[in-house]
XYZ file of C-alpha atoms in Angstrom:
178
model
C 21.197 26.360 18.274
C 18.190 27.592 20.276
C 18.648 31.001 18.690
C 18.345 29.501 15.198
C 15.351 27.361 16.166
C 13.587 30.439 17.509
C 14.574 32.491 14.475
C 13.366 29.889 11.961
C 10.408 28.577 13.966
C 7.727 29.783 11.494
C 9.563 28.197 8.577
C 10.173 24.943 10.461
C 6.514 24.801 11.529
C 5.457 25.345 7.920
C 7.750 22.555 6.691
C 6.718 20.168 9.439
C 3.000 20.777 8.945
C 3.292 20.578 5.158
C 5.232 17.306 5.112
C 3.187 15.706 7.891
C -0.099 16.592 6.150
C 1.245 15.469 2.780
C 2.539 12.157 4.164
C -0.710 11.449 6.012
C -2.953 12.238 3.031
C -0.702 10.319 0.608
C -0.741 7.332 2.971
C -4.546 7.445 3.243
C -4.888 7.757 -0.527
C -2.596 4.768 -1.035
C -4.734 2.755 1.416
C -7.780 3.777 -0.641
C -6.086 2.633 -3.878
C -4.951 -0.635 -2.300
C -8.610 -1.433 -1.587
C -9.232 -1.988 -5.289
C -8.642 -5.248 -7.076
C -5.409 -5.355 -9.088
C -6.080 -4.293 -12.658
C -9.304 -2.453 -11.761
C -9.881 1.282 -11.944
C -10.421 3.108 -8.648
C -13.712 4.929 -8.076
C -12.251 8.457 -8.273
C -10.613 7.812 -11.652
C -13.889 6.213 -12.793
C -15.775 9.355 -11.755
C -13.281 11.614 -13.568
C -13.632 9.499 -16.749
C -17.445 9.555 -16.509
C -17.533 13.296 -15.867
C -15.183 13.919 -18.795
C -17.443 11.791 -20.989
C -20.449 13.853 -19.846
C -18.727 17.187 -20.529
C -17.678 16.048 -24.005
C -21.165 14.715 -24.763
C -22.535 18.258 -24.368
C -20.625 19.176 -27.521
C -20.612 15.947 -29.487
C -22.769 12.850 -29.093
C -20.154 10.431 -30.400
C -18.295 10.110 -27.095
C -17.904 7.094 -24.849
C -15.480 5.524 -22.408
C -14.465 1.896 -22.265
C -12.734 0.254 -19.325
C -9.814 -1.986 -20.195
C -10.386 -5.575 -19.117
C -6.796 -6.203 -17.961
C -5.266 -2.856 -17.000
C -6.615 -0.081 -14.717
C -7.550 2.595 -17.249
C -10.360 3.884 -19.427
C -9.989 4.624 -23.106
C -11.990 7.663 -24.114
C -13.429 7.550 -27.610
C -14.230 10.767 -29.411
C -15.722 10.691 -32.914
C -15.330 6.870 -32.890
C -11.582 7.191 -32.284
C -9.861 6.035 -29.074
C -7.801 9.076 -28.240
C -6.619 8.951 -24.642
C -6.260 6.661 -21.695
C -7.514 7.965 -18.396
C -5.415 6.433 -15.620
C -5.190 6.991 -11.865
C -2.671 9.802 -12.367
C -5.260 11.765 -14.363
C -7.743 12.086 -11.515
C -6.043 15.057 -9.861
C -5.997 13.580 -6.351
C -2.223 13.924 -5.963
C -2.490 17.600 -6.886
C -5.371 18.091 -4.448
C -3.250 16.478 -1.713
C -0.434 18.908 -2.505
C -2.900 21.821 -2.441
C -4.400 20.773 0.907
C -0.946 20.283 2.455
C 0.094 23.809 1.551
C -3.155 25.334 2.846
C -2.851 23.387 6.108
C 0.755 24.553 6.519
C -0.334 28.189 6.103
C -3.593 27.708 7.972
C -5.862 30.515 9.023
C -9.047 30.224 11.024
C -10.487 26.697 11.050
C -13.624 27.804 9.191
C -11.712 29.644 6.450
C -9.173 26.834 6.129
C -11.821 24.131 5.736
C -13.924 26.215 3.342
C -10.910 27.098 1.193
C -9.734 23.480 1.139
C -13.192 22.294 0.094
C -13.755 25.051 -2.484
C -10.225 24.846 -3.885
C -10.333 21.044 -4.131
C -13.676 21.211 -5.928
C -12.347 23.859 -8.311
C -9.226 21.778 -9.036
C -11.401 18.710 -9.692
C -13.750 20.566 -12.057
C -10.910 22.281 -13.903
C -9.157 18.926 -14.232
C -12.224 17.347 -15.869
C -12.624 20.324 -18.220
C -8.876 20.221 -18.933
C -9.075 16.540 -19.935
C -12.130 17.222 -22.132
C -10.431 20.118 -23.942
C -7.245 18.092 -24.249
C -9.162 15.292 -25.979
C -10.729 17.669 -28.488
C -7.379 19.303 -29.231
C -5.637 15.938 -29.618
C -8.355 14.903 -32.068
C -7.752 17.969 -34.240
C -3.990 18.286 -33.636
C -2.639 14.745 -33.077
C 0.918 15.839 -33.827
C 0.857 18.251 -30.885
C 0.006 15.653 -28.221
C 3.272 16.049 -26.298
C 3.015 19.838 -26.266
C -0.626 19.747 -25.160
C -0.426 16.936 -22.603
C 3.125 17.413 -21.386
C 3.477 21.198 -21.335
C 0.399 23.342 -21.864
C -2.175 21.527 -19.776
C 0.054 20.853 -16.741
C 0.845 24.569 -16.865
C -2.883 25.344 -16.646
C -3.671 23.038 -13.724
C -0.509 23.830 -11.737
C -0.985 27.511 -12.532
C -4.450 27.387 -10.963
C -3.081 25.749 -7.818
C -0.337 28.369 -7.592
C -2.903 31.181 -7.932
C -5.069 29.579 -5.228
C -2.025 29.419 -2.938
C -1.249 33.092 -3.533
C -4.865 34.059 -2.818
C -4.831 31.952 0.345
C -1.583 33.349 1.729
C -2.489 36.966 0.926
C -6.163 36.937 1.958
C -6.946 34.189 4.451
C -3.881 32.698 6.152
C -2.645 33.845 9.528
C 0.200 35.586 7.638
C -2.200 37.678 5.499
C -1.648 40.845 7.474
């Protein structure tokens, strides 16, 4: 048994660090969400909705968000038409937690790890806002393609970015990069 533990130590350390980091960050995020009144939108989702509204307003002035009075979501209106609901799952935090957990599990120097986590998280956040904005425009012009756009194409884009960031991290900055 000791032989196998020694043989698979790097893999077991990776798994342990990944799951511990993921569990801790998910727990902290849930505590954050629990701090909001039932039926109210959390501040991160609010920021994502506001930023999406701002990005869309650069291209068209007839854009606004409206918070639902009973449920925790925003409806985003584009060209006077309520097109999408922005809910907690749209804010990208769960994906950022996944990203951070992987980077921590394949950590490099403390400075590089923290900088990559910060830069990667910011990039994921910005791309997520732009992704939602583009999705809204495409849904407006192609309402029959909503499932393809929201359920297939755009998750592919955001998860693809995270995968590319992971590859860059492992090959350039992690302690395994050599």
